[in-house]
Amino acid sequence: WDETHFGKMGSYYINRTFFFDVHPPLGKMLIGLAGYLSGYDGTFPFQKPGDRYEQHSYIGMRGFCAFLGSCLVPFAYLTVLELSKSLPAALLTAFILIFDTGCITLSQYILLDPILMFFLMAAVLSMVKCNSCADRPFSASWWFWLSLTGVNLAGAMGVKFVGLFVVLLVGLNTIYDLWDLLGNLSLSLVTFGKHLLARALCLIVLPLVLYMAMFAVHFTVLNKSGPGDGFFSSAFQSQLVGNNLHNVSVPEHLAYGSVVTMKNLRMAGGYLHSHWHLYPEGVGARQQQVTAYLHKDLNNLWIIKKHDSDTADLSNPAIPVEFVRHGDIIRLEHKETSRNLHSHQHEAPLTRKHFQVTGYGINGTGDSNDFWRIEVVGRKAGKLIKVLRSQVRLTHVATGCILGSSGKTLPKWGWEQVEVTCTPYLKDTPNSLWNFEDHINPRLPNISLDVLKPSFAEILLESHMVMIRGNSGLKPKDNEVTSKPWHWPINYQGLRFSGVNETDYRVYLLGNPVIWWLNLVTIGLYLLIAVSTAVTLKRGVQLTSEHKELSRVVLHGGGQIMLGWLLHYLPFFMMGRVLYFHHYFPAMLFSSMLTGITWDTLLKFCAGFFSSSTVSRKVYGGGFLALVLLIVYSFYLFHPLSYGMIGPMASDPSSPMAGLRWMDSWEF
Amino acid sequence: MLGLVKKPFVVAVEINISLVAVTVMGLMSRLWGLSYPRAVVFDEVYYGQFVSLYMKRIFFVDDSGPPFGHMLLALGGYLGGFDGNFLWNRIGAEYSMNVPVWSLRLLPALAGALCVPLAYQILIELHFSHCAALGAAFLILLENSLITQSRFMLLESILIFFILLAVLSYLKFYNLQRHSSFSGSWWCWLLLTGVACSCAVGVKYMGLFTYMLLLAVSGLHFWHMIGDQNFSNVSLVYHFLARGLALILIPVTIYLSFFYVHLTLLYRSGHHDQIMTSAFQASLEGGLARITQGQPLEVAYGSQITLRNVLGKPVQCWLHSHTNTYPIRYENGRGSSHQQQVTCYPFKDVNNWWIVKDPGMQQLVVSNPPRPVRHGHIVQLVHGITTRYLNTHDVAAPISPRSQEVSCYIDYNISMPAQNLWRVEIVNRESDTDLWKTILSEVRFVHVNTSAVLKASGFIGASLPEWGYRQLEVVGEKLSKGYHQSMVWNVEEHRYGKSQEQKDREVELHSPTQMDISKNLSFMAKFTELQWKMLTLKNEDTEHKYSSSPLDWITMDTNIAYWLHPTSGAQIHLLGNVVTWASANVAALIYTSLSLWYLIRRRRKIYDIPEDAWQLWVSAGGICLGGWAVNYLPFFLMEKTLFLYHYLPALTFQILLIPVVLQHLGNHLCRPPLLKSMFSALVVAWFSSIYLVYCTFSPVTYGEPSLSVPELKDLRWKDSWNILIRKQ
């Protein structure tokens, strides 16, 4: 399954080829490192799920992920222990995580999620530890946990952007902490300033530095051209060994007769592209398609010509080279098909209010709709146009619209390339600006491109923009069935990891339903308990010291965990991108910790009603044991989900899993 | 009785002259020359068509908001005697004589005018001085953008009116809370809060933001009450129940009643029908109801049916087949089964008829008594005209190669057996033995051999090429993950087949269906469907010349041209009062930074201002700044096309913040008398500048008088403003 992605990216690191992914690089770097150390040579192609690994040593990478995944249990244990000061609560949490089939499945394979969850839990743990060191600030252990929090935050952010939520959690906790310190009049303002500085240093500066460092490593390691080039700007590409922009030199100024490629300036914008295929009937005029294409291709080449005459043969040295100037009216001829870039007042295929752009004419002869005025942003008339550096706008002379790329993906007939339109709304957005990238003109002197070398900050910014764009670009297609956030806590539907048919070895990512439903119930229960506790306290009811301690655990400890759950769950409702079941797992960790704390509190509270201590201890112990047995038994029932199963599908009554298909939506 | 005689009958009237004065001024500023221009202005073209549909009682679906606002506009039309006959197609078109322009625009203008006294009252209820309240009223009065927006058939002014009304009545209620809980006026204001909230939500979904704010504020106030030992537990419960009733139950009921009225008014079918389910369409007069009236309810073996795809997007379509076959090779070289095409066809056609057949029997007629089909039964579907069986097999579909091809089986005598058994799964069943019902049942057809599900790939671009007559593709979906509407079908037309012979059957298929039984949907079912459709209906992302991003709004970097006189330079723009916008922003900044400063100082136990002043400051800021934030910030998360007028509710709250900040500055920060008088002088100067700007821009607010080209050029204070200048 997704091993194909992340395993492949691990291989890229080993081979040092540049690639593009929507997630920050740390997770894949660690996978790559683990593979490298365990002797994986990066040659396995990772083409489609279900391919056999054969002789490739993949155990190192899987083992690494599984190790991080198993660290979650002690982390959760320690966190809960720290928050509730109750061993049974911590044990309950640990049991839940040990016996949850979902967590097991997810951490067994080469995926980013175990790494993410590792850092996330480590950050929470060190935050909690640091809080409990609050009575001796600036001690060695205080510093240790504080900086460890920072390090783990950087780690979480560096694996996936979802790590942002744990940063938020820690941030909120820190603000609350500082607010508390501020109200403490026994602390002088200077001490408070020290506190503030220490936190800023450890929780802001340190993570940022680490985060940038990992990008620095990322860009240093990946110095060869690879499949991710096209996503980045021309300047960026000139950094990569093997890219045709690396260490090359091109003529500086654009001239008539030059062969060029044009790249859209929007982040992850494509090259202006055309091919022999026509627009299908019903989509504007039935002329040749013009699209934006992210990859390098011969069909991206265009020839610049004067609007009124064919430029004379380039080989004729008698005619002087004429440069293109700002404000000139030109014609762009597609090199492969000899058609002109053309636009007219038909609606564009997807963006209906824009005009369609086509390839028109035969062998370079077209009509007046092929004329474009070329303008450089922020330049006066008559200036020359520089390759790579000039930001160029192409205005259609007849209709006055501007050539732009809308960023929408065309359907199958357009080979899922990006739509190119002519927009009548004259705003200067990167969508409607282009630069010239390749430039071939044998009669002009070449200059080196090293001047373009971007600084590290620029690279960092650009790669983030591209990642964000890529993330939001992962939109569900119109008709696709996608997982919805409300499906997750109720364990509505799992993810098929491998194997479809009866004879295959199947692994299915699905949480242990007993545990998940227990978690779900607990959240409701917790809210009930928390509200009633808060109301009781607010009403000023006198509590025994025992109950006071319980209410502190519920409101303070449980509150932090609940906040973590909310922060890791609610934002998904607002995301437009494609969502998967496994996005819920960070929230699920919090929810499991909450379960431990809540049930422990509840049992203690119930046991408190019995006057004799032996009875109350029996009630408490019995309840606890029942929960643990329930969890273990359900694990026994569902363990084939994560360790794999062979045999008929569960919908078939003869399957061993037949009785366990409790919801119709499960497909194991 | 005697007492009445003895005591004189006295009615004491207290009139706040200034309140009356600002109301009158508000009315004047909004109502003056209301029927000018007598042409369609901007979004009137959009709302107008709904008014017309209300007049004609034709059903429509509008995804932009709940129906209450539309109904209010239509009420204006109804009172003015509008018959609905006007073609709303172009901004700037002259109204014909039958359109009562004045009364159509009256309600929004009245709502806009009443915002002025509301603003006054709100400041009074926040315990600010009379002066500050008057200031707020004048700021609202002289805000050009609010004037423009209220003078036309648009919904924003109505929305703002209800929002302010809700805030005001909540404040009144809260102030009564102290001494007279559960009194008549206490109940009155509490209920009015709920009513105004639901009206605001009913006009536009945006009203929800203010509703949430008020809920949060009342929750907070209640939380303080919990901590107050003066209340007994029982009285707390009463308070809680009263709030729950007035702020949650009643708004929900009223919101439902809007839809009830909406559905009662609109009982005729129209061109918006097709996005609704067959059951819904059947409940409308005309349209589908005419056809389906009197169909047998239960589908039986031998029934003749048409199957409509439930998705209904991008167009509604019916399962269809025709004699043509799939081409042997597609353009890209893939092969097909070369069997008869099965498609989804967006029009009614005799080829949409299918016959439900029992695999165990040969007959194609309904036996007597009919044997109904239930959930889980295995059936064959026979195409009525060609008598071929619906079939799917492991061949890639023409456009979506990951799915299976669906065809009508032709036996070519090659090793490709017929696989024409389908299991009927009723999706919305109540029990596992449910009958398959016409229109009501939503059915999945699961292929028995491959467990593929019959699906219309209803995305744009899924129409087949030339050989398939551009009809939509139908496939067998193998990876049937969960429920999707494109995999669900319902029977629309239905009759019991009677003719065993193919000839007779063809005649029968061509004849219209006739029988008896009618269906009625309950109101709740209609409501849920309509509301769901309204929320999920996705209009294509349209780019508009005047669309803007939320960031442009704060600084008013954008404007909207509403109308241009066909010959002269007279024009109407949505343009705010620059000084007001800037001062509102400054006020918000000052408020935030001062609050932070106070907050931190208070935390260190340093009290700069008296406690009651601090309470005032916090509550006023909570309402005004909070109102601004909830009405503004959510737009950053929205992906629809946004316009400057979306900012107006937020702006109204921000304007209310100005006098709050000014009074606070005057009272607490300008202590020395000299400073105080300087401050007053500044405020006066600032007010006059607001008035001046109002006057300067009033030609483009009211559209009169017409300005010359140089004057228009002078008005273009920002380069990003798009003021229309006619070329000479």
PDB file of C-alpha atoms in Angstrom, chain A residues 364-445:
ATOM      1  CA  GLY A 364       2.763  28.569 -38.997  1.00  0.00           C
ATOM      2  CA  THR A 365       0.154  30.357 -41.031  1.00  0.00           C
ATOM      3  CA  GLY A 366      -2.857  31.260 -39.006  1.00  0.00           C
ATOM      4  CA  ASP A 367      -4.939  34.335 -38.539  1.00  0.00           C
ATOM      5  CA  SER A 368      -4.919  37.507 -36.493  1.00  0.00           C
ATOM      6  CA  ASN A 369      -6.086  35.636 -33.415  1.00  0.00           C
ATOM      7  CA  ASP A 370      -2.558  34.244 -33.168  1.00  0.00           C
ATOM      8  CA  PHE A 371      -1.046  37.573 -32.170  1.00  0.00           C
ATOM      9  CA  TRP A 372       0.123  38.151 -28.653  1.00  0.00           C
ATOM     10  CA  ARG A 373       1.673  41.192 -27.110  1.00  0.00           C
ATOM     11  CA  ILE A 374       4.586  40.349 -24.880  1.00  0.00           C
ATOM     12  CA  GLU A 375       5.097  42.496 -21.822  1.00  0.00           C
ATOM     13  CA  VAL A 376       7.495  42.320 -18.926  1.00  0.00           C
ATOM     14  CA  VAL A 377       6.144  43.164 -15.510  1.00  0.00           C
ATOM     15  CA  GLY A 378       7.399  46.491 -14.273  1.00  0.00           C
ATOM     16  CA  ARG A 379       9.379  47.398 -17.369  1.00  0.00           C
ATOM     17  CA  LYS A 380       9.092  50.151 -19.930  1.00  0.00           C
ATOM     18  CA  ALA A 381       8.582  49.709 -23.655  1.00  0.00           C
ATOM     19  CA  GLY A 382      11.516  48.779 -25.796  1.00  0.00           C
ATOM     20  CA  LYS A 383      13.495  46.875 -23.174  1.00  0.00           C
ATOM     21  CA  LEU A 384      14.913  43.458 -23.985  1.00  0.00           C
ATOM     22  CA  ILE A 385      13.484  40.384 -22.393  1.00  0.00           C
ATOM     23  CA  LYS A 386      15.709  38.252 -20.226  1.00  0.00           C
ATOM     24  CA  VAL A 387      15.525  34.517 -20.090  1.00  0.00           C
ATOM     25  CA  LEU A 388      14.517  33.106 -16.676  1.00  0.00           C
ATOM     26  CA  ARG A 389      14.550  36.417 -14.914  1.00  0.00           C
ATOM     27  CA  SER A 390      11.871  38.411 -16.700  1.00  0.00           C
ATOM     28  CA  GLN A 391       8.297  37.850 -15.631  1.00  0.00           C
ATOM     29  CA  VAL A 392       6.322  37.964 -18.795  1.00  0.00           C
ATOM     30  CA  ARG A 393       2.682  38.553 -19.545  1.00  0.00           C
ATOM     31  CA  LEU A 394       1.162  37.576 -22.890  1.00  0.00           C
ATOM     32  CA  THR A 395      -1.822  39.666 -23.901  1.00  0.00           C
ATOM     33  CA  HIS A 396      -4.012  38.450 -26.698  1.00  0.00           C
ATOM     34  CA  VAL A 397      -4.210  41.298 -29.160  1.00  0.00           C
ATOM     35  CA  ALA A 398      -7.677  40.689 -30.569  1.00  0.00           C
ATOM     36  CA  THR A 399      -9.619  40.106 -27.361  1.00  0.00           C
ATOM     37  CA  GLY A 400      -7.368  41.754 -24.797  1.00  0.00           C
ATOM     38  CA  CYS A 401      -7.248  38.752 -22.537  1.00  0.00           C
ATOM     39  CA  ILE A 402      -4.154  37.394 -20.799  1.00  0.00           C
ATOM     40  CA  LEU A 403      -2.679  33.926 -21.198  1.00  0.00           C
ATOM     41  CA  GLY A 404      -2.831  32.087 -17.906  1.00  0.00           C
ATOM     42  CA  SER A 405      -3.038  28.692 -16.309  1.00  0.00           C
ATOM     43  CA  SER A 406      -6.081  28.125 -14.152  1.00  0.00           C
ATOM     44  CA  GLY A 407      -4.520  25.301 -12.150  1.00  0.00           C
ATOM     45  CA  LYS A 408      -7.441  22.990 -12.793  1.00  0.00           C
ATOM     46  CA  THR A 409      -6.805  19.511 -14.073  1.00  0.00           C
ATOM     47  CA  LEU A 410      -8.393  18.573 -17.366  1.00  0.00           C
ATOM     48  CA  PRO A 411     -10.350  15.339 -17.642  1.00  0.00           C
ATOM     49  CA  LYS A 412      -9.080  12.273 -19.448  1.00  0.00           C
ATOM     50  CA  TRP A 413      -9.295  13.766 -22.904  1.00  0.00           C
ATOM     51  CA  GLY A 414      -6.684  16.296 -21.837  1.00  0.00           C
ATOM     52  CA  TRP A 415      -4.414  13.609 -20.335  1.00  0.00           C
ATOM     53  CA  GLU A 416      -5.009  15.125 -16.914  1.00  0.00           C
ATOM     54  CA  GLN A 417      -2.769  18.016 -17.694  1.00  0.00           C
ATOM     55  CA  VAL A 418      -3.525  21.487 -16.431  1.00  0.00           C
ATOM     56  CA  GLU A 419      -5.914  23.820 -18.167  1.00  0.00           C
ATOM     57  CA  VAL A 420      -4.563  26.864 -19.975  1.00  0.00           C
ATOM     58  CA  THR A 421      -6.948  29.722 -20.568  1.00  0.00           C
ATOM     59  CA  CYS A 422      -6.999  33.300 -21.654  1.00  0.00           C
ATOM     60  CA  THR A 423      -8.424  35.335 -18.810  1.00  0.00           C
ATOM     61  CA  PRO A 424     -10.305  38.537 -19.454  1.00  0.00           C
ATOM     62  CA  TYR A 425      -9.798  39.678 -15.850  1.00  0.00           C
ATOM     63  CA  LEU A 426      -6.702  41.740 -15.977  1.00  0.00           C
ATOM     64  CA  LYS A 427      -5.092  41.072 -12.669  1.00  0.00           C
ATOM     65  CA  ASP A 428      -1.408  40.346 -12.249  1.00  0.00           C
ATOM     66  CA  THR A 429      -1.406  37.024 -10.451  1.00  0.00           C
ATOM     67  CA  PRO A 430       1.285  34.389 -10.794  1.00  0.00           C
ATOM     68  CA  ASN A 431      -1.330  32.427 -12.725  1.00  0.00           C
ATOM     69  CA  SER A 432      -1.019  34.777 -15.639  1.00  0.00           C
ATOM     70  CA  LEU A 433       2.735  35.328 -15.560  1.00  0.00           C
ATOM     71  CA  TRP A 434       5.309  33.212 -17.299  1.00  0.00           C
ATOM     72  CA  ASN A 435       9.028  33.015 -17.603  1.00  0.00           C
ATOM     73  CA  PHE A 436      11.211  31.606 -20.338  1.00  0.00           C
ATOM     74  CA  GLU A 437      13.186  28.638 -19.202  1.00  0.00           C
ATOM     75  CA  ASP A 438      15.014  26.841 -21.978  1.00  0.00           C
ATOM     76  CA  HIS A 439      16.237  29.080 -24.708  1.00  0.00           C
ATOM     77  CA  ILE A 440      17.950  27.732 -27.764  1.00  0.00           C
ATOM     78  CA  ASN A 441      19.381  30.073 -30.285  1.00  0.00           C
ATOM     79  CA  PRO A 442      22.682  29.026 -31.808  1.00  0.00           C
ATOM     80  CA  ARG A 443      23.547  32.495 -32.955  1.00  0.00           C
ATOM     81  CA  LEU A 444      23.576  34.137 -29.583  1.00  0.00           C
ATOM     82  CA  PRO A 445      26.334  34.052 -26.986  1.00  0.00           C
TER      83      PRO A 445
END
